[in-house]
Amino acid sequence: MKTYSSRQLTIYISLLLTSLATLLLVFTWWLSPGFLVLLGFVLLFFLASFFYVMFVINKYISDKIRPVYKTIKDLPLSVKKLEEKSSDSTNLLSNVKFEVEEWAKAQMKEIERLKELERYRKEFVGNVSHELKTPIFNIQGYILTLLEGGLEDPKINMLYLKRTEKSIDRMISIVEDLESITKLESGELKLNMVKFDIVKTVKDVFEMEHWQAQERNISLEIINPPSKPVYVKADRNRILEVLTNLIVNAIKYGKKEGFVHVSFHDLEDNIMVEVTDNGIGIEKKNLPRIFERFYRVDKSRSREQGGTGLGLSIVKHIIEAHNQSINVRSVVEQGTTFNFTLEKAK
């Protein structure tokens, strides 16, 4: 189809209007018609101009806008809707502005999302590198010392080998935690949903971590323990991992001679589990980020306490894999409370 520039279309429209105006003037000068005849001719002039301009817009302008409109529309999801709109040129012109604005907003959101993902990727790669760099350099230093003669020195050979083993264990923990998060995010890690007593599970964790609490003289207690078992439907091993992470964190960052309390709350279809300590607490500005991978509120102290920096991220992924939620509230120097929900077993 032949296309016309805006200048050409303007010239054609101007010529038509000029011709019609000239005819009107000649008619008026030649016949000196009455008022009604003149009014009828003016009406005819308006109708001819209207239909001609509309023809030009529909024929030339709409044909140029339609391909842009089709590009903007999400064809795989709304082909039918697009075809219906495209068949009506008037509708097409009236909706183009709205569609372009919506498309622009969607593109801006996508750009912001991609920027955020890029920022997160860079931060994540930097964190992984940093976490692995420390044990790798430690291992390198220990082995070089042993190779340069330390292996023959009974005072340091076993000591350095044990330190090397600890650094290797730390690297393995980081890799295993990253693998767990990846499987949880991708859905590869299938949950083994069973019925079990959540109160007994908490008591099992208390028994396993009793030695750590004893070292810091921290008491472990279930507040208002239920008189009968509280059964939930979940993956017991994964929930055991969640409780272990939360209770161990409460012990590590709790005050010496403090406490770690666990309580249960009935929410009709769900059970809420709360883990509370009276430790150092978390500043309000840090609360939104504590479930991020490798995020540490106090980086120096966190590394001294050990761990991979992935524990709370794993906890969040496990709870969300159960289609449940986890929340945190904290006051600096007063303590922190984590709570999560689980489905009741029927």
mmCIF file of C-alpha atoms in Angstrom:
data_model
loop_
_atom_site.group_PDB
_atom_site.id
_atom_site.type_symbol
_atom_site.label_atom_id
_atom_site.label_comp_id
_atom_site.label_asym_id
_atom_site.label_seq_id
_atom_site.Cartn_x
_atom_site.Cartn_y
_atom_site.Cartn_z
ATOM 1 C CA MET A 1 0.000 0.000 0.000
ATOM 2 C CA LYS A 2 1.263 3.448 -0.909
ATOM 3 C CA THR A 3 2.153 5.601 2.069
ATOM 4 C CA TYR A 4 1.898 9.351 2.398
ATOM 5 C CA SER A 5 3.885 11.790 4.430
ATOM 6 C CA SER A 6 2.185 14.162 6.869
ATOM 7 C CA ARG A 7 2.924 17.042 4.462
ATOM 8 C CA GLN A 8 1.172 15.259 1.568
ATOM 9 C CA LEU A 9 -1.894 14.414 3.679
ATOM 10 C CA THR A 10 -2.081 18.032 4.850
ATOM 11 C CA ILE A 11 -1.941 19.286 1.250
ATOM 12 C CA TYR A 12 -4.728 16.897 0.140
ATOM 13 C CA ILE A 13 -7.010 17.865 3.001
ATOM 14 C CA SER A 14 -6.310 21.579 2.457
ATOM 15 C CA LEU A 15 -7.048 21.290 -1.281
ATOM 16 C CA LEU A 16 -10.380 19.614 -0.648
ATOM 17 C CA LEU A 17 -11.446 22.159 1.952
ATOM 18 C CA THR A 18 -10.318 25.046 -0.265
ATOM 19 C CA SER A 19 -12.278 23.601 -3.223
ATOM 20 C CA LEU A 20 -15.414 23.216 -1.183
ATOM 21 C CA ALA A 21 -15.058 26.722 0.260
ATOM 22 C CA THR A 22 -14.542 28.141 -3.258
ATOM 23 C CA LEU A 23 -17.701 26.408 -4.508
ATOM 24 C CA LEU A 24 -19.624 27.861 -1.590
ATOM 25 C CA LEU A 25 -18.366 31.378 -2.365
ATOM 26 C CA VAL A 26 -19.135 31.036 -6.108
ATOM 27 C CA PHE A 27 -22.581 29.674 -5.327
ATOM 28 C CA THR A 28 -23.260 32.578 -2.971
ATOM 29 C CA TRP A 29 -22.017 35.209 -5.471
ATOM 30 C CA TRP A 30 -23.785 33.708 -8.494
ATOM 31 C CA LEU A 31 -27.174 32.697 -7.179
ATOM 32 C CA SER A 32 -27.578 34.909 -4.099
ATOM 33 C CA PRO A 33 -29.549 32.097 -2.446
ATOM 34 C CA GLY A 34 -31.815 32.484 0.524
ATOM 35 C CA PHE A 35 -30.790 31.768 4.089
ATOM 36 C CA LEU A 36 -32.136 28.204 4.188
ATOM 37 C CA VAL A 37 -30.412 27.220 0.955
ATOM 38 C CA LEU A 38 -27.158 28.710 2.205
ATOM 39 C CA LEU A 39 -27.562 26.850 5.510
ATOM 40 C CA GLY A 40 -28.131 23.585 3.632
ATOM 41 C CA PHE A 41 -24.998 24.140 1.584
ATOM 42 C CA VAL A 42 -22.957 24.858 4.741
ATOM 43 C CA LEU A 43 -24.273 21.599 6.229
ATOM 44 C CA LEU A 44 -23.320 19.751 3.057
ATOM 45 C CA PHE A 45 -19.850 21.332 3.235
ATOM 46 C CA PHE A 46 -19.474 20.147 6.850
ATOM 47 C CA LEU A 47 -20.564 16.579 6.076
ATOM 48 C CA ALA A 48 -18.274 16.312 3.044
ATOM 49 C CA SER A 49 -15.330 17.639 5.076
ATOM 50 C CA PHE A 50 -16.106 15.344 8.007
ATOM 51 C CA PHE A 51 -16.298 12.149 5.982
ATOM 52 C CA TYR A 52 -13.256 12.986 3.906
ATOM 53 C CA VAL A 53 -11.084 13.769 6.950
ATOM 54 C CA MET A 54 -12.341 10.621 8.696
ATOM 55 C CA PHE A 55 -11.514 8.574 5.590
ATOM 56 C CA VAL A 56 -7.987 10.008 5.507
ATOM 57 C CA ILE A 57 -7.409 9.302 9.215
ATOM 58 C CA ASN A 58 -8.774 5.762 9.009
ATOM 59 C CA LYS A 59 -7.039 4.925 5.776
ATOM 60 C CA TYR A 60 -3.589 6.325 6.383
ATOM 61 C CA ILE A 61 -3.082 7.163 10.051
ATOM 62 C CA SER A 62 -4.766 4.072 11.568
ATOM 63 C CA ASP A 63 -2.858 1.788 9.212
ATOM 64 C CA LYS A 64 0.376 3.172 10.627
ATOM 65 C CA ILE A 65 -0.741 3.030 14.258
ATOM 66 C CA ARG A 66 -2.167 -0.506 14.103
ATOM 67 C CA PRO A 67 1.227 -2.317 13.758
ATOM 68 C CA VAL A 68 2.558 -0.371 16.766
ATOM 69 C CA TYR A 69 -0.568 -1.217 18.717
ATOM 70 C CA LYS A 70 -0.209 -4.910 17.870
ATOM 71 C CA THR A 71 3.405 -4.866 18.978
ATOM 72 C CA ILE A 72 2.484 -3.373 22.342
ATOM 73 C CA LYS A 73 -0.286 -5.854 23.029
ATOM 74 C CA ASP A 74 0.560 -9.158 24.672
ATOM 75 C CA LEU A 75 -0.365 -11.356 21.687
ATOM 76 C CA PRO A 76 -0.039 -14.795 23.336
ATOM 77 C CA LEU A 77 -2.518 -13.824 26.066
ATOM 78 C CA SER A 78 -5.003 -11.559 24.309
ATOM 79 C CA VAL A 79 -5.120 -12.270 20.563
ATOM 80 C CA LYS A 80 -8.907 -12.428 20.545
ATOM 81 C CA LYS A 81 -9.270 -9.118 22.368
ATOM 82 C CA LEU A 82 -6.740 -7.528 20.004
ATOM 83 C CA GLU A 83 -8.592 -8.709 16.907
ATOM 84 C CA GLU A 84 -11.864 -7.335 18.228
ATOM 85 C CA LYS A 85 -10.324 -3.926 18.892
ATOM 86 C CA SER A 86 -8.398 -3.867 15.617
ATOM 87 C CA SER A 87 -11.582 -4.298 13.599
ATOM 88 C CA ASP A 88 -12.860 -0.928 14.836
ATOM 89 C CA SER A 89 -10.586 1.931 13.761
ATOM 90 C CA THR A 90 -12.319 4.444 15.996
ATOM 91 C CA ASN A 91 -11.824 2.180 18.997
ATOM 92 C CA LEU A 92 -8.246 1.655 17.947
ATOM 93 C CA LEU A 93 -7.446 5.355 17.917
ATOM 94 C CA SER A 94 -9.209 6.017 21.207
ATOM 95 C CA ASN A 95 -7.360 3.176 22.985
ATOM 96 C CA VAL A 96 -3.858 3.702 21.613
ATOM 97 C CA LYS A 97 -2.904 6.357 24.186
ATOM 98 C CA PHE A 98 -4.089 4.232 27.084
ATOM 99 C CA GLU A 99 -2.362 1.115 25.740
ATOM 100 C CA VAL A 100 0.919 2.944 25.123
ATOM 101 C CA GLU A 101 0.903 4.371 28.653
ATOM 102 C CA GLU A 102 0.184 0.943 30.149
ATOM 103 C CA TRP A 103 2.902 -0.624 28.028
ATOM 104 C CA ALA A 104 5.376 2.051 29.094
ATOM 105 C CA LYS A 105 4.530 1.478 32.779
ATOM 106 C CA ALA A 106 4.969 -2.274 32.369
ATOM 107 C CA GLN A 107 8.325 -1.791 30.673
ATOM 108 C CA MET A 108 9.515 0.542 33.433
ATOM 109 C CA LYS A 109 8.520 -2.019 36.065
ATOM 110 C CA GLU A 110 10.365 -4.729 34.154
ATOM 111 C CA ILE A 111 13.470 -2.553 33.882
ATOM 112 C CA GLU A 112 13.355 -1.860 37.631
ATOM 113 C CA ARG A 113 12.921 -5.572 38.317
ATOM 114 C CA LEU A 114 15.894 -6.447 36.114
ATOM 115 C CA LYS A 115 18.009 -3.776 37.806
ATOM 116 C CA GLU A 116 17.065 -5.206 41.205
ATOM 117 C CA LEU A 117 17.931 -8.731 40.038
ATOM 118 C CA GLU A 118 21.272 -7.493 38.727
ATOM 119 C CA ARG A 119 22.007 -5.790 42.041
ATOM 120 C CA TYR A 120 21.022 -8.922 43.909
ATOM 121 C CA ARG A 121 23.165 -11.115 41.604
ATOM 122 C CA LYS A 122 26.248 -8.959 42.113
ATOM 123 C CA GLU A 123 25.707 -8.857 45.865
ATOM 124 C CA PHE A 124 25.106 -12.605 45.997
ATOM 125 C CA VAL A 125 28.233 -13.452 43.971
ATOM 126 C CA GLY A 126 30.264 -11.095 46.146
ATOM 127 C CA ASN A 127 28.914 -12.692 49.325
ATOM 128 C CA VAL A 128 29.582 -16.239 48.122
ATOM 129 C CA SER A 129 33.117 -15.277 47.112
ATOM 130 C CA HIS A 130 33.733 -13.641 50.477
ATOM 131 C CA GLU A 131 32.340 -16.568 52.475
ATOM 132 C CA LEU A 132 34.405 -19.136 50.545
ATOM 133 C CA LYS A 133 37.557 -17.024 50.378
ATOM 134 C CA THR A 134 38.222 -17.157 54.130
ATOM 135 C CA PRO A 135 38.275 -20.972 54.518
ATOM 136 C CA ILE A 136 40.147 -21.391 51.220
ATOM 137 C CA PHE A 137 42.909 -18.997 52.302
ATOM 138 C CA ASN A 138 43.042 -20.697 55.703
ATOM 139 C CA ILE A 139 43.445 -24.116 54.110
ATOM 140 C CA GLN A 140 46.113 -22.773 51.766
ATOM 141 C CA GLY A 141 48.056 -21.262 54.661
ATOM 142 C CA TYR A 142 47.901 -24.405 56.796
ATOM 143 C CA ILE A 143 48.969 -26.702 53.956
ATOM 144 C CA LEU A 144 51.840 -24.449 52.883
ATOM 145 C CA THR A 145 53.086 -24.362 56.485
ATOM 146 C CA LEU A 146 52.950 -28.162 56.661
ATOM 147 C CA LEU A 147 54.714 -28.566 53.299
ATOM 148 C CA GLU A 148 57.483 -26.190 54.330
ATOM 149 C CA GLY A 149 58.447 -28.378 57.268
ATOM 150 C CA GLY A 150 55.575 -28.130 59.669
ATOM 151 C CA LEU A 151 54.546 -31.693 58.895
ATOM 152 C CA GLU A 152 57.597 -32.933 60.791
ATOM 153 C CA ASP A 153 56.869 -30.718 63.798
ATOM 154 C CA PRO A 154 54.624 -32.625 66.239
ATOM 155 C CA LYS A 155 53.610 -29.363 67.922
ATOM 156 C CA ILE A 156 51.802 -28.003 64.876
ATOM 157 C CA ASN A 157 51.129 -30.828 62.400
ATOM 158 C CA MET A 158 47.990 -32.214 64.099
ATOM 159 C CA LEU A 159 46.846 -28.731 65.105
ATOM 160 C CA TYR A 160 47.014 -27.439 61.530
ATOM 161 C CA LEU A 161 45.400 -30.563 60.111
ATOM 162 C CA LYS A 162 42.469 -30.153 62.512
ATOM 163 C CA ARG A 163 42.145 -26.464 61.561
ATOM 164 C CA THR A 164 42.218 -27.461 57.893
ATOM 165 C CA GLU A 165 39.422 -29.948 58.555
ATOM 166 C CA LYS A 166 37.324 -27.211 60.203
ATOM 167 C CA SER A 167 37.780 -24.922 57.203
ATOM 168 C CA ILE A 168 36.794 -27.742 54.841
ATOM 169 C CA ASP A 169 33.703 -28.457 56.955
ATOM 170 C CA ARG A 170 32.757 -24.777 56.721
ATOM 171 C CA MET A 171 33.044 -24.848 52.919
ATOM 172 C CA ILE A 172 30.936 -28.012 52.774
ATOM 173 C CA SER A 173 28.275 -26.370 54.979
ATOM 174 C CA ILE A 174 28.093 -23.332 52.694
ATOM 175 C CA VAL A 175 27.758 -25.480 49.563
ATOM 176 C CA GLU A 176 25.142 -27.746 51.152
ATOM 177 C CA ASP A 177 23.106 -24.768 52.366
ATOM 178 C CA LEU A 178 23.236 -23.163 48.924
ATOM 179 C CA GLU A 179 22.132 -26.453 47.382
ATOM 180 C CA SER A 180 19.217 -26.677 49.823
ATOM 181 C CA ILE A 181 18.032 -23.155 49.003
ATOM 182 C CA THR A 182 18.307 -23.805 45.255
ATOM 183 C CA LYS A 183 16.260 -27.006 45.533
ATOM 184 C CA LEU A 184 13.626 -25.303 47.683
ATOM 185 C CA GLU A 185 13.312 -22.375 45.251
ATOM 186 C CA SER A 186 13.103 -24.604 42.174
ATOM 187 C CA GLY A 187 10.679 -27.056 43.765
ATOM 188 C CA GLU A 188 13.085 -29.969 43.298
ATOM 189 C CA LEU A 189 13.112 -30.695 47.018
ATOM 190 C CA LYS A 190 9.890 -32.576 47.716
ATOM 191 C CA LEU A 191 8.391 -32.323 51.165
ATOM 192 C CA ASN A 192 7.578 -35.516 53.035
ATOM 193 C CA MET A 193 4.329 -34.458 54.691
ATOM 194 C CA VAL A 194 3.556 -36.480 57.821
ATOM 195 C CA LYS A 195 1.608 -36.093 61.043
ATOM 196 C CA PHE A 196 3.792 -35.436 64.097
ATOM 197 C CA ASP A 197 3.782 -33.790 67.522
ATOM 198 C CA ILE A 198 5.352 -30.333 67.245
ATOM 199 C CA VAL A 199 5.776 -30.045 71.043
ATOM 200 C CA LYS A 200 7.858 -33.229 71.172
ATOM 201 C CA THR A 201 9.923 -31.969 68.217
ATOM 202 C CA VAL A 202 10.767 -28.793 70.139
ATOM 203 C CA LYS A 203 11.783 -30.897 73.147
ATOM 204 C CA ASP A 204 14.055 -32.971 70.862
ATOM 205 C CA VAL A 205 15.781 -29.782 69.685
ATOM 206 C CA PHE A 206 16.201 -28.619 73.283
ATOM 207 C CA GLU A 207 17.920 -31.920 74.106
ATOM 208 C CA MET A 208 20.244 -31.669 71.086
ATOM 209 C CA GLU A 209 21.239 -28.055 71.799
ATOM 210 C CA HIS A 210 21.295 -28.303 75.590
ATOM 211 C CA TRP A 211 25.118 -28.291 75.691
ATOM 212 C CA GLN A 212 25.309 -24.957 73.814
ATOM 213 C CA ALA A 213 22.748 -23.378 76.127
ATOM 214 C CA GLN A 214 24.610 -24.733 79.159
ATOM 215 C CA GLU A 215 27.864 -23.121 77.998
ATOM 216 C CA ARG A 216 26.178 -19.701 78.052
ATOM 217 C CA ASN A 217 23.996 -20.515 81.053
ATOM 218 C CA ILE A 218 20.834 -19.935 79.003
ATOM 219 C CA SER A 219 17.610 -21.674 80.004
ATOM 220 C CA LEU A 220 15.486 -23.452 77.400
ATOM 221 C CA GLU A 221 11.790 -23.589 78.235
ATOM 222 C CA ILE A 222 8.388 -24.244 76.694
ATOM 223 C CA ILE A 223 5.948 -21.633 77.983
ATOM 224 C CA ASN A 224 2.584 -23.012 79.109
ATOM 225 C CA PRO A 225 3.218 -26.464 77.603
ATOM 226 C CA PRO A 226 0.047 -28.091 76.203
ATOM 227 C CA SER A 227 -1.371 -30.920 78.299
ATOM 228 C CA LYS A 228 -1.699 -33.138 75.232
ATOM 229 C CA PRO A 229 0.226 -33.579 71.955
ATOM 230 C CA VAL A 230 -0.153 -30.874 69.282
ATOM 231 C CA TYR A 231 -0.177 -32.582 65.921
ATOM 232 C CA VAL A 232 0.742 -30.771 62.717
ATOM 233 C CA LYS A 233 1.026 -31.858 59.091
ATOM 234 C CA ALA A 234 4.456 -31.006 57.694
ATOM 235 C CA ASP A 235 7.874 -32.367 56.747
ATOM 236 C CA ARG A 236 9.235 -33.245 60.179
ATOM 237 C CA ASN A 237 12.921 -33.210 59.185
ATOM 238 C CA ARG A 238 12.573 -29.773 57.589
ATOM 239 C CA ILE A 239 10.668 -28.335 60.535
ATOM 240 C CA LEU A 240 13.315 -29.826 62.824
ATOM 241 C CA GLU A 241 15.844 -27.856 60.752
ATOM 242 C CA VAL A 242 13.766 -24.680 61.135
ATOM 243 C CA LEU A 243 13.492 -25.050 64.913
ATOM 244 C CA THR A 244 17.187 -25.885 65.248
ATOM 245 C CA ASN A 245 18.189 -22.779 63.293
ATOM 246 C CA LEU A 246 15.938 -20.483 65.307
ATOM 247 C CA ILE A 247 16.825 -21.932 68.714
ATOM 248 C CA VAL A 248 20.577 -22.050 68.007
ATOM 249 C CA ASN A 249 20.485 -18.423 66.831
ATOM 250 C CA ALA A 250 18.602 -17.466 69.994
ATOM 251 C CA ILE A 251 21.295 -19.176 72.081
ATOM 252 C CA LYS A 252 24.224 -17.635 70.165
ATOM 253 C CA TYR A 253 22.888 -14.088 70.222
ATOM 254 C CA GLY A 254 21.141 -14.292 73.574
ATOM 255 C CA LYS A 255 22.463 -12.740 76.753
ATOM 256 C CA LYS A 256 24.425 -14.951 79.100
ATOM 257 C CA GLU A 257 22.196 -16.269 81.866
ATOM 258 C CA GLY A 258 19.240 -15.385 79.670
ATOM 259 C CA PHE A 259 16.457 -17.547 78.243
ATOM 260 C CA VAL A 260 14.988 -19.032 75.080
ATOM 261 C CA HIS A 261 11.237 -19.568 75.284
ATOM 262 C CA VAL A 262 9.041 -21.481 72.843
ATOM 263 C CA SER A 263 5.264 -21.119 72.907
ATOM 264 C CA PHE A 264 2.327 -22.431 70.874
ATOM 265 C CA HIS A 265 -0.842 -20.626 69.821
ATOM 266 C CA ASP A 266 -3.993 -22.179 68.349
ATOM 267 C CA LEU A 267 -5.149 -20.375 65.174
ATOM 268 C CA GLU A 268 -8.082 -22.619 64.217
ATOM 269 C CA ASP A 269 -6.659 -24.388 61.131
ATOM 270 C CA ASN A 270 -3.032 -23.609 62.007
ATOM 271 C CA ILE A 271 -0.646 -23.673 64.930
ATOM 272 C CA MET A 272 1.662 -20.712 65.511
ATOM 273 C CA VAL A 273 5.082 -21.482 66.982
ATOM 274 C CA GLU A 274 7.006 -18.634 68.641
ATOM 275 C CA VAL A 275 10.699 -18.680 69.546
ATOM 276 C CA THR A 276 11.638 -15.815 71.893
ATOM 277 C CA ASP A 277 14.930 -14.739 73.443
ATOM 278 C CA ASN A 278 16.048 -11.808 75.602
ATOM 279 C CA GLY A 279 19.243 -11.225 73.631
ATOM 280 C CA ILE A 280 20.853 -8.318 71.812
ATOM 281 C CA GLY A 281 17.881 -7.740 69.492
ATOM 282 C CA ILE A 282 17.852 -6.444 65.928
ATOM 283 C CA GLU A 283 17.539 -2.838 64.789
ATOM 284 C CA LYS A 284 14.321 -1.999 62.966
ATOM 285 C CA LYS A 285 16.164 -1.022 59.775
ATOM 286 C CA ASN A 286 17.693 -4.507 59.546
ATOM 287 C CA LEU A 287 14.518 -6.532 60.067
ATOM 288 C CA PRO A 288 13.344 -6.512 56.406
ATOM 289 C CA ARG A 289 16.651 -8.039 55.262
ATOM 290 C CA ILE A 290 17.429 -10.703 57.831
ATOM 291 C CA PHE A 291 15.990 -13.496 55.646
ATOM 292 C CA GLU A 292 18.301 -12.598 52.738
ATOM 293 C CA ARG A 293 21.146 -14.938 51.881
ATOM 294 C CA PHE A 294 24.392 -14.111 53.698
ATOM 295 C CA TYR A 295 22.872 -11.020 55.317
ATOM 296 C CA ARG A 296 24.383 -10.458 58.750
ATOM 297 C CA VAL A 297 23.292 -7.765 61.179
ATOM 298 C CA ASP A 298 26.649 -7.765 62.989
ATOM 299 C CA LYS A 299 29.086 -9.226 60.473
ATOM 300 C CA SER A 300 32.127 -9.508 62.726
ATOM 301 C CA ARG A 301 30.239 -11.108 65.602
ATOM 302 C CA SER A 302 28.250 -13.378 63.275
ATOM 303 C CA ARG A 303 31.399 -14.896 61.800
ATOM 304 C CA GLU A 304 32.881 -15.370 65.242
ATOM 305 C CA GLN A 305 29.771 -17.346 66.195
ATOM 306 C CA GLY A 306 30.149 -19.536 63.115
ATOM 307 C CA GLY A 307 27.429 -20.492 60.640
ATOM 308 C CA THR A 308 27.127 -19.845 56.926
ATOM 309 C CA GLY A 309 24.838 -16.807 56.963
ATOM 310 C CA LEU A 310 22.227 -18.872 55.117
ATOM 311 C CA GLY A 311 20.275 -20.283 58.060
ATOM 312 C CA LEU A 312 17.397 -17.793 58.181
ATOM 313 C CA SER A 313 17.094 -17.812 54.399
ATOM 314 C CA ILE A 314 16.678 -21.594 54.497
ATOM 315 C CA VAL A 315 14.154 -21.272 57.328
ATOM 316 C CA LYS A 316 12.042 -18.847 55.287
ATOM 317 C CA HIS A 317 12.155 -21.058 52.194
ATOM 318 C CA ILE A 318 11.130 -24.142 54.162
ATOM 319 C CA ILE A 319 8.157 -22.402 55.787
ATOM 320 C CA GLU A 320 7.040 -20.912 52.453
ATOM 321 C CA ALA A 321 7.376 -24.355 50.823
ATOM 322 C CA HIS A 322 4.708 -25.443 53.346
ATOM 323 C CA ASN A 323 2.520 -22.525 52.126
ATOM 324 C CA GLN A 324 2.876 -20.901 55.528
ATOM 325 C CA SER A 325 4.457 -17.663 56.764
ATOM 326 C CA ILE A 326 7.241 -16.602 59.119
ATOM 327 C CA ASN A 327 7.624 -13.214 60.813
ATOM 328 C CA VAL A 328 9.980 -11.491 63.193
ATOM 329 C CA ARG A 329 9.748 -8.684 65.733
ATOM 330 C CA SER A 330 12.589 -7.356 67.805
ATOM 331 C CA VAL A 331 13.662 -4.617 70.195
ATOM 332 C CA VAL A 332 17.356 -3.759 70.582
ATOM 333 C CA GLU A 333 18.789 -4.999 73.901
ATOM 334 C CA GLN A 334 15.446 -6.565 74.819
ATOM 335 C CA GLY A 335 15.211 -9.558 72.558
ATOM 336 C CA THR A 336 13.783 -11.084 69.392
ATOM 337 C CA THR A 337 10.760 -13.237 68.586
ATOM 338 C CA PHE A 338 10.357 -15.369 65.472
ATOM 339 C CA ASN A 339 6.944 -16.905 64.784
ATOM 340 C CA PHE A 340 5.780 -19.233 62.041
ATOM 341 C CA THR A 341 2.628 -21.177 61.306
ATOM 342 C CA LEU A 342 2.005 -24.822 60.457
ATOM 343 C CA GLU A 343 -1.127 -26.617 59.330
ATOM 344 C CA LYS A 344 -2.919 -28.674 61.947
ATOM 345 C CA ALA A 345 -3.116 -32.398 61.303
ATOM 346 C CA LYS A 346 -6.687 -33.670 60.892
#
